[in-house]
Amino acid sequence: MSGEKIMLILAVAFLASGQSIICPKFQCGPTLPNANQCIYYDSTNKATYISSCSKGTYCPATAQANSTCTTPTPTPANRAYPGEKCSSSSNCITGSCVKNYCAGISVSLPCSLNISSNALCDSGLYCDLTLSNPVCTPLKANLTACTTSYQCLYGSGCYNSTYCLSYGSIPNYNTIAGSECTSSTGYSPYCQSGQCYNFGNGTSICVEPFKSPYPTSPFQCYETSACVSNINTKIGVAMQGTCTCAKNAQGSAYCKEFVGDPIFSKAIQLWEAWENSGYPQKCNIDAAYTPGCLLSYYKSSLAYEVLFYNYKASNYPLYVNADDCTLNVYFNDYLLYASQQGSSSSSGNFLVAVASVIALSWF
Ligand SMILES: *[C@@H]1O[C@H](CO)[C@@H](O)[C@H](O)[C@H]1NC(C)=O
Ligand SMILES: *[C@@H]1O[C@H](CO)[C@@H](O)[C@H](O)[C@H]1NC(C)=O
Ligand SMILES: *[C@@H]1O[C@H](CO)[C@@H](O)[C@H](O)[C@H]1NC(C)=O
Ligand SMILES: *[C@@H]1O[C@H](CO)[C@@H](O)[C@H](O)[C@H]1NC(C)=O
Ligand SMILES: *[C@@H]1O[C@H](CO)[C@@H](O)[C@H](O)[C@H]1NC(C)=O
């Protein structure tokens, strides 16, 4: 049986690579002689000791270096895209706030590149920069020729850089273009299942999501060969995973999640619900999957739930068992999203604090 053959190959790989992963440690540290110092990097032991900063200052994250408490420099507030909430015209990229939503440029009227290619156009439009006099142009329908995904309707992309195709169109065991199956986890939005598999001979197909077969979660590992998915018995293959160091006091490493694992699949499910809510269509095409659009239409607690799972899926297992000091400095957004999800406080002001994420672009 092909499944057994694969097991055998994996067992051989396991014996052949003996190199154990050694992870640097991150933990709350002792008070340092210089009160302003917040990270002490001990290069001999490759350990990072973190202490807190006084109010009004923050600790800039460093990699293998000391750090000092710093006063934040005020950054200009992000301005909102067409379709997002605003309170005054100066809040909007286009400089026009109409009935609490930023207005954009209408179809067939001139547009130009701004903070992103299509930022000035109304929802449902992109700025056709290939024209000598660019104008806002309707997004392209399913199966229409395209060159980039932002030309295609919400919930679709420019498949194989050839034509617009709605996400989730390709059923299991159908082929998918190799150019659309390149992520290390085999995540592909064009697959109905979200999972593709690349045979390595030029053929890629959509399949059921791979899952972790480990007895515990998170699963601590010492080398990458320990991180292998379940076997898809129809095609007799498993996915090779990765053993990744987390930033914690134990210096432990964990196997990354596969597409079918709990956090990853929850993130996909939350983005699908967003897609089906009809709200992305109200936002500018460049902003439809960002915190700005989420927070303009979803209840704040739900918007943050999406951001929290997106963050967890994108960063797993880096934050696993990290202590508070480490979370504060290295996983600031984790704490922000965690504290806001499920809470009912409305928080339009967080719009500016939140880094922009583009959905479904993990790894
Ligand atoms: C880092 O901080 C420690 C403790 O304050 C100090 O002894 C060491 O010289 C610093 N290292 C560097 C490269 O500045
Ligand atoms: C972006 O658009 C606004 C409004 O049209 C304009 O004031 C601003 O100068 C533009 N910025 C860039 C970089 O084009
Ligand atoms: C887009 O076309 C594909 C391929 O024909 C089809 O499977 C899919 O359902 C279409 N999407 C929509 C939204 O009609
Ligand atoms: C994807 O595009 C390449 C060249 O652009 C082409 O050779 C290939 O056949 C396409 N694949 C599919 C599945 O459409
Ligand atoms: C690649 O391998 C798969 C699985 O063995 C097979 O189904 C497919 O036909 C192969 N493709 C090519 C182009 O050889």
Short mmCIF file of C-alpha atoms and ligand atoms in Angstrom, two decimals:
data_model
loop_
_atom_site.label_atom_id
_atom_site.label_comp_id
_atom_site.label_asym_id
_atom_site.label_seq_id
_atom_site.Cartn_x
_atom_site.Cartn_y
_atom_site.Cartn_z
CA MET A 1 0.00 0.00 0.00
CA SER A 2 1.28 3.40 -0.90
CA GLY A 3 0.65 4.77 2.60
CA GLU A 4 3.12 2.31 4.11
CA LYS A 5 5.73 3.17 1.52
CA ILE A 6 5.53 6.80 2.58
CA MET A 7 5.84 5.88 6.26
CA LEU A 8 8.99 4.00 5.42
CA ILE A 9 10.49 6.91 3.53
CA LEU A 10 9.71 9.25 6.41
CA ALA A 11 11.23 6.86 8.93
CA VAL A 12 14.45 6.83 6.92
CA ALA A 13 14.47 10.62 6.76
CA PHE A 14 14.03 10.68 10.52
CA LEU A 15 17.08 8.47 11.11
CA ALA A 16 19.20 10.32 8.59
CA SER A 17 18.92 13.81 10.07
CA GLY A 18 20.04 13.82 13.65
CA GLN A 19 20.50 17.55 14.18
CA SER A 20 18.52 18.82 17.16
CA ILE A 21 17.16 22.35 17.18
CA ILE A 22 18.52 24.59 19.93
CA CYS A 23 16.30 27.55 20.69
CA PRO A 24 17.34 30.86 22.24
CA LYS A 25 15.46 31.68 25.46
CA PHE A 26 13.28 34.72 26.10
CA GLN A 27 12.10 35.62 29.60
CA CYS A 28 11.38 38.32 32.14
CA GLY A 29 14.72 39.41 33.50
CA PRO A 30 16.18 40.92 36.63
CA THR A 31 16.28 44.67 37.11
CA LEU A 32 19.24 45.95 35.14
CA PRO A 33 21.80 48.47 36.46
CA ASN A 34 20.77 50.97 33.82
CA ALA A 35 17.09 51.60 34.57
CA ASN A 36 16.36 52.56 30.97
CA GLN A 37 17.59 49.27 29.59
CA CYS A 38 14.70 46.88 28.90
CA ILE A 39 16.41 44.07 26.98
CA TYR A 40 19.65 42.45 28.03
CA TYR A 41 20.93 40.00 25.46
CA ASP A 42 23.31 37.47 26.97
CA SER A 43 25.29 36.39 23.93
CA THR A 44 27.11 33.59 25.76
CA ASN A 45 23.88 31.79 26.63
CA LYS A 46 21.90 33.21 23.72
CA ALA A 47 19.27 34.34 26.21
CA THR A 48 17.12 37.48 26.05
CA TYR A 49 16.06 39.02 29.38
CA ILE A 50 13.26 41.56 29.27
CA SER A 51 12.14 44.07 31.88
CA SER A 52 9.28 46.52 31.67
CA CYS A 53 9.49 50.19 30.75
CA SER A 54 8.01 53.07 32.72
CA LYS A 55 4.75 54.56 31.56
CA GLY A 56 4.90 56.59 28.37
CA THR A 57 7.82 54.64 26.95
CA TYR A 58 8.06 51.31 25.19
CA CYS A 59 10.73 48.69 24.57
CA PRO A 60 11.74 48.40 20.90
CA ALA A 61 12.04 44.71 19.99
CA THR A 62 15.56 43.67 19.03
CA ALA A 63 17.05 40.45 17.69
CA GLN A 64 20.08 39.33 19.69
CA ALA A 65 20.86 42.83 21.00
CA ASN A 66 20.24 45.05 24.00
CA SER A 67 17.40 47.54 23.88
CA THR A 68 16.51 50.72 25.73
CA CYS A 69 13.12 52.16 26.71
CA THR A 70 12.12 54.73 24.12
CA THR A 71 9.50 57.44 23.87
CA PRO A 72 7.24 56.69 20.92
CA THR A 73 7.45 59.18 18.08
CA PRO A 74 3.96 60.19 17.03
CA THR A 75 3.21 58.70 13.63
CA PRO A 76 0.70 60.42 11.38
CA ALA A 77 -2.67 58.71 11.74
CA ASN A 78 -3.54 56.32 8.92
CA ARG A 79 -6.24 57.80 6.79
CA ALA A 80 -9.23 55.67 5.91
CA TYR A 81 -9.97 54.16 2.50
CA PRO A 82 -13.16 54.80 0.54
CA GLY A 83 -15.98 52.82 2.16
CA GLU A 84 -14.48 52.99 5.67
CA LYS A 85 -15.90 54.93 8.58
CA CYS A 86 -14.79 58.53 9.16
CA SER A 87 -15.70 61.43 11.37
CA SER A 88 -14.25 64.22 9.27
CA SER A 89 -12.94 64.65 5.74
CA SER A 90 -9.35 64.86 6.96
CA ASN A 91 -9.69 61.22 8.12
CA CYS A 92 -10.07 60.04 4.52
CA ILE A 93 -7.39 59.37 1.91
CA THR A 94 -9.63 61.09 -0.62
CA GLY A 95 -10.29 64.03 1.72
CA SER A 96 -14.03 63.46 1.54
CA CYS A 97 -16.17 62.07 4.37
CA VAL A 98 -19.84 61.77 3.43
CA LYS A 99 -22.38 60.63 6.05
CA ASN A 100 -19.60 59.03 8.14
CA TYR A 101 -18.08 56.97 5.33
CA CYS A 102 -15.14 57.99 3.16
CA ALA A 103 -16.16 58.73 -0.41
CA GLY A 104 -14.13 57.56 -3.39
CA ILE A 105 -13.83 58.45 -7.05
CA SER A 106 -16.71 57.19 -9.21
CA VAL A 107 -16.55 54.94 -12.25
CA SER A 108 -14.86 56.38 -15.39
CA LEU A 109 -13.44 59.40 -13.55
CA PRO A 110 -9.68 60.03 -13.41
CA CYS A 111 -7.65 58.37 -10.63
CA SER A 112 -4.00 58.09 -9.69
CA LEU A 113 -1.71 56.00 -7.57
CA ASN A 114 -1.97 57.06 -3.91
CA ILE A 115 -0.94 55.10 -0.79
CA SER A 116 -1.84 51.99 -2.81
CA SER A 117 -2.71 51.44 -6.47
CA ASN A 118 -6.48 51.70 -6.20
CA ALA A 119 -6.80 53.74 -2.99
CA LEU A 120 -8.79 56.64 -4.46
CA CYS A 121 -11.53 54.64 -6.22
CA ASP A 122 -14.96 53.81 -4.85
CA SER A 123 -15.72 50.26 -3.76
CA GLY A 124 -16.21 47.87 -6.68
CA LEU A 125 -13.63 49.75 -8.82
CA TYR A 126 -9.91 49.59 -9.48
CA CYS A 127 -7.68 52.30 -10.94
CA ASP A 128 -6.60 51.14 -14.39
CA LEU A 129 -3.03 52.43 -14.37
CA THR A 130 -2.30 50.84 -17.76
CA LEU A 131 -4.29 53.63 -19.43
CA SER A 132 -2.45 56.81 -20.39
CA ASN A 133 -5.18 58.66 -18.47
CA PRO A 134 -6.09 56.21 -15.68
CA VAL A 135 -9.75 56.01 -14.65
CA CYS A 136 -11.65 54.07 -11.99
CA THR A 137 -12.83 50.88 -13.71
CA PRO A 138 -15.31 48.15 -12.63
CA LEU A 139 -13.71 45.04 -11.13
CA LYS A 140 -13.59 42.12 -13.55
CA ALA A 141 -16.07 39.26 -13.46
CA ASN A 142 -15.27 35.57 -13.03
CA LEU A 143 -13.26 34.06 -15.93
CA THR A 144 -12.31 37.47 -17.39
CA ALA A 145 -8.68 38.10 -18.41
CA CYS A 146 -6.56 39.88 -15.75
CA THR A 147 -2.98 40.57 -14.74
CA THR A 148 -3.27 41.08 -10.95
CA SER A 149 -5.77 40.00 -8.29
CA TYR A 150 -6.98 43.48 -7.34
CA GLN A 151 -8.58 43.77 -10.79
CA CYS A 152 -10.92 40.90 -9.92
CA LEU A 153 -14.18 40.97 -7.99
CA TYR A 154 -14.16 40.54 -4.21
CA GLY A 155 -13.64 36.91 -3.26
CA SER A 156 -11.73 36.11 -6.43
CA GLY A 157 -8.17 36.40 -7.66
CA CYS A 158 -6.20 36.50 -10.88
CA TYR A 159 -5.71 32.75 -11.30
CA ASN A 160 -2.30 31.83 -12.73
CA SER A 161 -2.01 35.53 -13.69
CA THR A 162 -4.42 34.72 -16.50
CA TYR A 163 -8.11 35.13 -15.60
CA CYS A 164 -10.25 36.03 -12.61
CA LEU A 165 -11.45 32.98 -10.68
CA SER A 166 -13.57 32.92 -7.56
CA TYR A 167 -11.90 31.44 -4.50
CA GLY A 168 -13.02 27.95 -3.53
CA SER A 169 -13.74 27.00 -7.17
CA ILE A 170 -11.52 23.95 -7.47
CA PRO A 171 -12.84 20.67 -5.99
CA ASN A 172 -10.64 18.03 -4.36
CA TYR A 173 -8.51 15.93 -6.71
CA ASN A 174 -8.77 18.44 -9.55
CA THR A 175 -5.55 20.01 -10.78
CA ILE A 176 -4.53 23.55 -9.83
CA ALA A 177 -1.87 25.64 -11.59
CA GLY A 178 1.53 25.15 -9.94
CA SER A 179 1.88 28.93 -9.63
CA GLU A 180 -1.12 28.87 -7.26
CA CYS A 181 0.29 26.12 -5.04
CA THR A 182 3.54 27.57 -3.74
CA SER A 183 3.01 28.22 -0.01
CA SER A 184 4.92 25.95 2.36
CA THR A 185 1.68 24.77 4.00
CA GLY A 186 -0.05 24.23 0.66
CA TYR A 187 -2.71 26.78 1.51
CA SER A 188 -4.55 27.90 -1.62
CA PRO A 189 -7.74 29.97 -1.59
CA TYR A 190 -8.71 28.61 -5.02
CA CYS A 191 -9.14 25.10 -3.58
CA GLN A 192 -12.58 24.39 -2.13
CA SER A 193 -10.78 22.79 0.80
CA GLY A 194 -8.11 25.51 1.10
CA GLN A 195 -5.44 22.84 0.62
CA CYS A 196 -3.33 22.04 -2.42
CA TYR A 197 -0.54 19.53 -2.81
CA ASN A 198 2.41 19.79 -5.16
CA PHE A 199 3.65 16.41 -6.40
CA GLY A 200 6.98 17.91 -7.39
CA ASN A 201 6.73 16.63 -10.97
CA GLY A 202 4.87 19.66 -12.31
CA THR A 203 1.38 18.52 -11.20
CA SER A 204 -0.50 20.12 -8.29
CA ILE A 205 -3.98 19.20 -7.07
CA CYS A 206 -6.50 20.29 -4.46
CA VAL A 207 -6.98 17.80 -1.61
CA GLU A 208 -8.54 17.53 1.85
CA PRO A 209 -6.63 19.64 4.37
CA PHE A 210 -3.68 17.93 6.03
CA LYS A 211 -3.75 17.72 9.83
CA SER A 212 -1.36 17.10 12.67
CA PRO A 213 -1.33 13.48 13.87
CA TYR A 214 0.46 14.35 17.14
CA PRO A 215 -0.88 13.22 20.51
CA THR A 216 -0.73 16.71 22.03
CA SER A 217 -1.17 20.29 20.91
CA PRO A 218 1.05 22.26 20.87
CA PHE A 219 3.44 19.44 19.97
CA GLN A 220 6.98 19.98 21.20
CA CYS A 221 9.65 18.88 18.73
CA TYR A 222 13.42 18.70 18.62
CA GLU A 223 13.87 18.45 14.87
CA THR A 224 11.87 19.13 11.75
CA SER A 225 11.69 15.48 10.75
CA ALA A 226 9.33 14.96 13.70
CA CYS A 227 6.77 17.28 12.13
CA VAL A 228 4.82 15.35 9.51
CA SER A 229 1.09 15.52 8.77
CA ASN A 230 -1.41 12.69 8.58
CA ILE A 231 -1.26 10.63 5.39
CA ASN A 232 -3.74 11.23 2.60
CA THR A 233 -4.37 7.59 1.70
CA LYS A 234 -5.93 8.39 -1.70
CA ILE A 235 -2.65 9.76 -3.02
CA GLY A 236 -0.36 8.13 -0.45
CA VAL A 237 1.41 11.27 0.72
CA ALA A 238 1.93 13.34 3.86
CA MET A 239 3.08 16.95 4.17
CA GLN A 240 6.48 17.70 5.65
CA GLY A 241 6.02 20.29 8.40
CA THR A 242 8.50 22.46 10.30
CA CYS A 243 9.82 22.46 13.84
CA THR A 244 10.00 26.12 14.87
CA CYS A 245 11.46 27.75 17.97
CA ALA A 246 9.01 29.68 20.13
CA LYS A 247 10.19 32.71 22.10
CA ASN A 248 9.81 31.35 25.60
CA ALA A 249 11.79 30.79 28.79
CA GLN A 250 12.18 27.05 28.19
CA GLY A 251 13.62 27.50 24.71
CA SER A 252 11.15 24.98 23.34
CA ALA A 253 10.20 24.39 19.73
CA TYR A 254 6.87 23.20 18.35
CA CYS A 255 5.60 21.79 15.08
CA LYS A 256 3.87 24.39 12.91
CA GLU A 257 0.19 23.93 12.20
CA PHE A 258 -1.13 22.38 9.00
CA VAL A 259 -4.06 23.88 7.10
CA GLY A 260 -6.54 21.47 8.72
CA ASP A 261 -5.38 22.18 12.29
CA PRO A 262 -7.57 24.09 14.76
CA ILE A 263 -6.16 27.63 14.63
CA PHE A 264 -5.51 27.68 10.90
CA SER A 265 -8.94 26.30 10.03
CA LYS A 266 -10.66 28.67 12.45
CA ALA A 267 -8.89 31.62 10.78
CA ILE A 268 -9.99 30.40 7.33
CA GLN A 269 -13.55 29.93 8.58
CA LEU A 270 -13.64 33.48 10.05
CA TRP A 271 -12.35 35.03 6.80
CA GLU A 272 -14.92 33.02 4.82
CA ALA A 273 -17.67 34.36 7.05
CA TRP A 274 -16.34 37.88 6.39
CA GLU A 275 -16.37 37.16 2.66
CA ASN A 276 -19.96 35.93 2.81
CA SER A 277 -21.14 38.83 4.98
CA GLY A 278 -21.24 41.15 1.97
CA TYR A 279 -19.18 43.75 3.86
CA PRO A 280 -15.91 43.48 1.89
CA GLN A 281 -17.84 44.71 -1.17
CA LYS A 282 -18.52 47.98 0.65
CA CYS A 283 -14.81 48.70 0.95
CA ASN A 284 -12.14 49.76 -1.50
CA ILE A 285 -10.59 46.71 -3.17
CA ASP A 286 -7.19 47.38 -1.57
CA ALA A 287 -8.72 47.50 1.92
CA ALA A 288 -11.44 44.84 1.91
CA TYR A 289 -9.45 42.42 4.10
CA THR A 290 -7.76 44.87 6.46
CA PRO A 291 -8.50 46.01 10.01
CA GLY A 292 -9.91 49.30 8.66
CA CYS A 293 -12.73 47.62 6.71
CA LEU A 294 -13.35 44.93 9.37
CA LEU A 295 -13.73 47.56 12.10
CA SER A 296 -15.94 49.78 9.95
CA TYR A 297 -18.63 47.12 9.48
CA TYR A 298 -18.26 44.28 11.98
CA LYS A 299 -19.00 44.66 15.67
CA SER A 300 -15.62 45.48 17.23
CA SER A 301 -15.38 42.22 19.22
CA LEU A 302 -15.97 40.14 16.07
CA ALA A 303 -13.54 42.22 13.98
CA TYR A 304 -10.86 41.60 16.62
CA GLU A 305 -11.69 37.90 16.73
CA VAL A 306 -10.87 37.72 13.00
CA LEU A 307 -7.65 39.68 13.54
CA PHE A 308 -6.72 37.56 16.56
CA TYR A 309 -7.07 34.24 14.70
CA ASN A 310 -5.38 35.66 11.62
CA TYR A 311 -2.48 36.71 13.84
CA LYS A 312 -2.35 33.38 15.65
CA ALA A 313 -2.44 31.37 12.42
CA SER A 314 0.24 33.56 10.84
CA ASN A 315 2.57 33.49 13.84
CA TYR A 316 2.05 30.05 15.35
CA PRO A 317 4.03 28.71 17.25
CA LEU A 318 6.27 31.73 17.94
CA TYR A 319 4.16 32.96 20.87
CA VAL A 320 3.47 29.55 22.47
CA ASN A 321 4.30 29.61 26.20
CA ALA A 322 5.85 33.08 25.88
CA ASP A 323 5.77 34.95 29.17
CA ASP A 324 4.13 38.35 29.65
CA CYS A 325 7.34 40.36 29.13
CA THR A 326 7.99 38.61 25.84
CA LEU A 327 4.41 38.98 24.63
CA ASN A 328 4.56 42.68 25.47
CA VAL A 329 7.68 43.37 23.45
CA TYR A 330 7.62 40.81 20.64
CA PHE A 331 3.90 40.05 20.22
CA ASN A 332 2.26 43.35 20.95
CA ASP A 333 -0.57 42.85 18.44
CA TYR A 334 -1.34 39.47 20.03
CA LEU A 335 -2.13 41.19 23.32
CA LEU A 336 -4.10 43.97 21.63
CA TYR A 337 -6.24 41.55 19.61
CA ALA A 338 -6.65 39.15 22.53
CA SER A 339 -7.88 41.92 24.81
CA GLN A 340 -10.33 43.35 22.27
CA GLN A 341 -11.86 40.17 20.87
CA GLY A 342 -15.06 39.20 22.61
CA SER A 343 -15.00 42.46 24.58
CA SER A 344 -17.82 44.84 23.75
CA SER A 345 -15.94 48.13 23.98
CA SER A 346 -16.18 50.02 20.73
CA SER A 347 -12.81 51.21 19.65
CA GLY A 348 -12.63 53.02 16.35
CA ASN A 349 -9.44 54.65 17.61
CA PHE A 350 -7.56 51.38 17.36
CA LEU A 351 -7.77 51.74 13.61
CA VAL A 352 -4.57 53.71 13.60
CA ALA A 353 -2.72 51.42 15.98
CA VAL A 354 -3.34 48.25 14.03
CA ALA A 355 -0.85 47.21 11.41
CA SER A 356 -2.48 46.38 8.15
CA VAL A 357 -2.97 42.70 7.43
CA ILE A 358 -3.95 41.20 4.16
CA ALA A 359 -6.06 38.15 4.66
CA LEU A 360 -5.19 34.73 3.42
CA SER A 361 -1.59 35.46 2.63
CA TRP A 362 -0.03 33.29 5.29
CA PHE A 363 3.49 31.96 4.95
C1 LIG B 1 24.18 44.73 27.05
O1 LIG B 1 23.77 45.02 28.37
C2 LIG B 1 24.61 44.47 29.38
C3 LIG B 1 23.96 44.74 30.76
O2 LIG B 1 23.67 46.11 30.93
C4 LIG B 1 26.01 45.06 29.27
O3 LIG B 1 26.87 44.49 30.25
C5 LIG B 1 26.54 44.76 27.86
O4 LIG B 1 27.79 45.37 27.67
C6 LIG B 1 25.58 45.26 26.79
N1 LIG B 1 26.02 44.79 25.50
C7 LIG B 1 26.19 45.60 24.47
C8 LIG B 1 26.66 44.96 23.18
O5 LIG B 1 26.03 46.81 24.55
C1 LIG B 2 -3.51 61.09 -2.22
O1 LIG B 2 -4.75 61.66 -2.54
C2 LIG B 2 -5.03 62.86 -1.83
C3 LIG B 2 -6.44 63.29 -2.22
O2 LIG B 2 -6.65 63.29 -3.60
C4 LIG B 2 -4.00 63.92 -2.18
O3 LIG B 2 -4.24 65.10 -1.43
C5 LIG B 2 -2.63 63.40 -1.85
O4 LIG B 2 -1.67 64.31 -2.27
C6 LIG B 2 -2.43 62.07 -2.58
N1 LIG B 2 -1.14 61.51 -2.21
C7 LIG B 2 -0.32 60.99 -3.09
C8 LIG B 2 0.97 60.45 -2.58
O5 LIG B 2 -0.60 60.97 -4.29
C1 LIG B 3 -16.40 31.05 -11.58
O1 LIG B 3 -16.09 30.08 -12.56
C2 LIG B 3 -15.74 28.81 -12.04
C3 LIG B 3 -15.25 27.94 -13.17
O2 LIG B 3 -16.22 27.83 -14.16
C4 LIG B 3 -16.95 28.23 -11.30
O3 LIG B 3 -16.61 26.99 -10.73
C5 LIG B 3 -17.37 29.21 -10.21
O4 LIG B 3 -18.51 28.74 -9.55
C6 LIG B 3 -17.63 30.58 -10.80
N1 LIG B 3 -17.87 31.51 -9.71
C7 LIG B 3 -18.98 32.20 -9.61
C8 LIG B 3 -19.09 33.13 -8.44
O5 LIG B 3 -19.91 32.09 -10.40
C1 LIG B 4 -0.38 28.85 -16.13
O1 LIG B 4 0.34 29.77 -16.94
C2 LIG B 4 1.45 29.21 -17.61
C3 LIG B 4 2.21 30.28 -18.38
O2 LIG B 4 1.81 31.56 -18.02
C4 LIG B 4 0.98 28.14 -18.57
O3 LIG B 4 2.09 27.56 -19.22
C5 LIG B 4 0.22 27.08 -17.80
O4 LIG B 4 -0.32 26.12 -18.70
C6 LIG B 4 -0.91 27.69 -16.98
N1 LIG B 4 -1.48 26.66 -16.14
C7 LIG B 4 -2.78 26.44 -16.02
C8 LIG B 4 -3.21 25.29 -15.17
O5 LIG B 4 -3.62 27.16 -16.55
C1 LIG B 5 2.91 13.54 -11.19
O1 LIG B 5 2.67 12.57 -10.18
C2 LIG B 5 1.30 12.28 -9.92
C3 LIG B 5 1.21 11.30 -8.75
O2 LIG B 5 2.10 10.27 -8.91
C4 LIG B 5 0.61 11.76 -11.18
O3 LIG B 5 -0.77 11.54 -10.90
C5 LIG B 5 0.76 12.80 -12.28
O4 LIG B 5 0.20 12.31 -13.48
C6 LIG B 5 2.24 13.15 -12.50
N1 LIG B 5 2.33 14.26 -13.46
C7 LIG B 5 3.20 14.29 -14.44
C8 LIG B 5 3.19 15.51 -15.32
O5 LIG B 5 3.96 13.39 -14.64
#
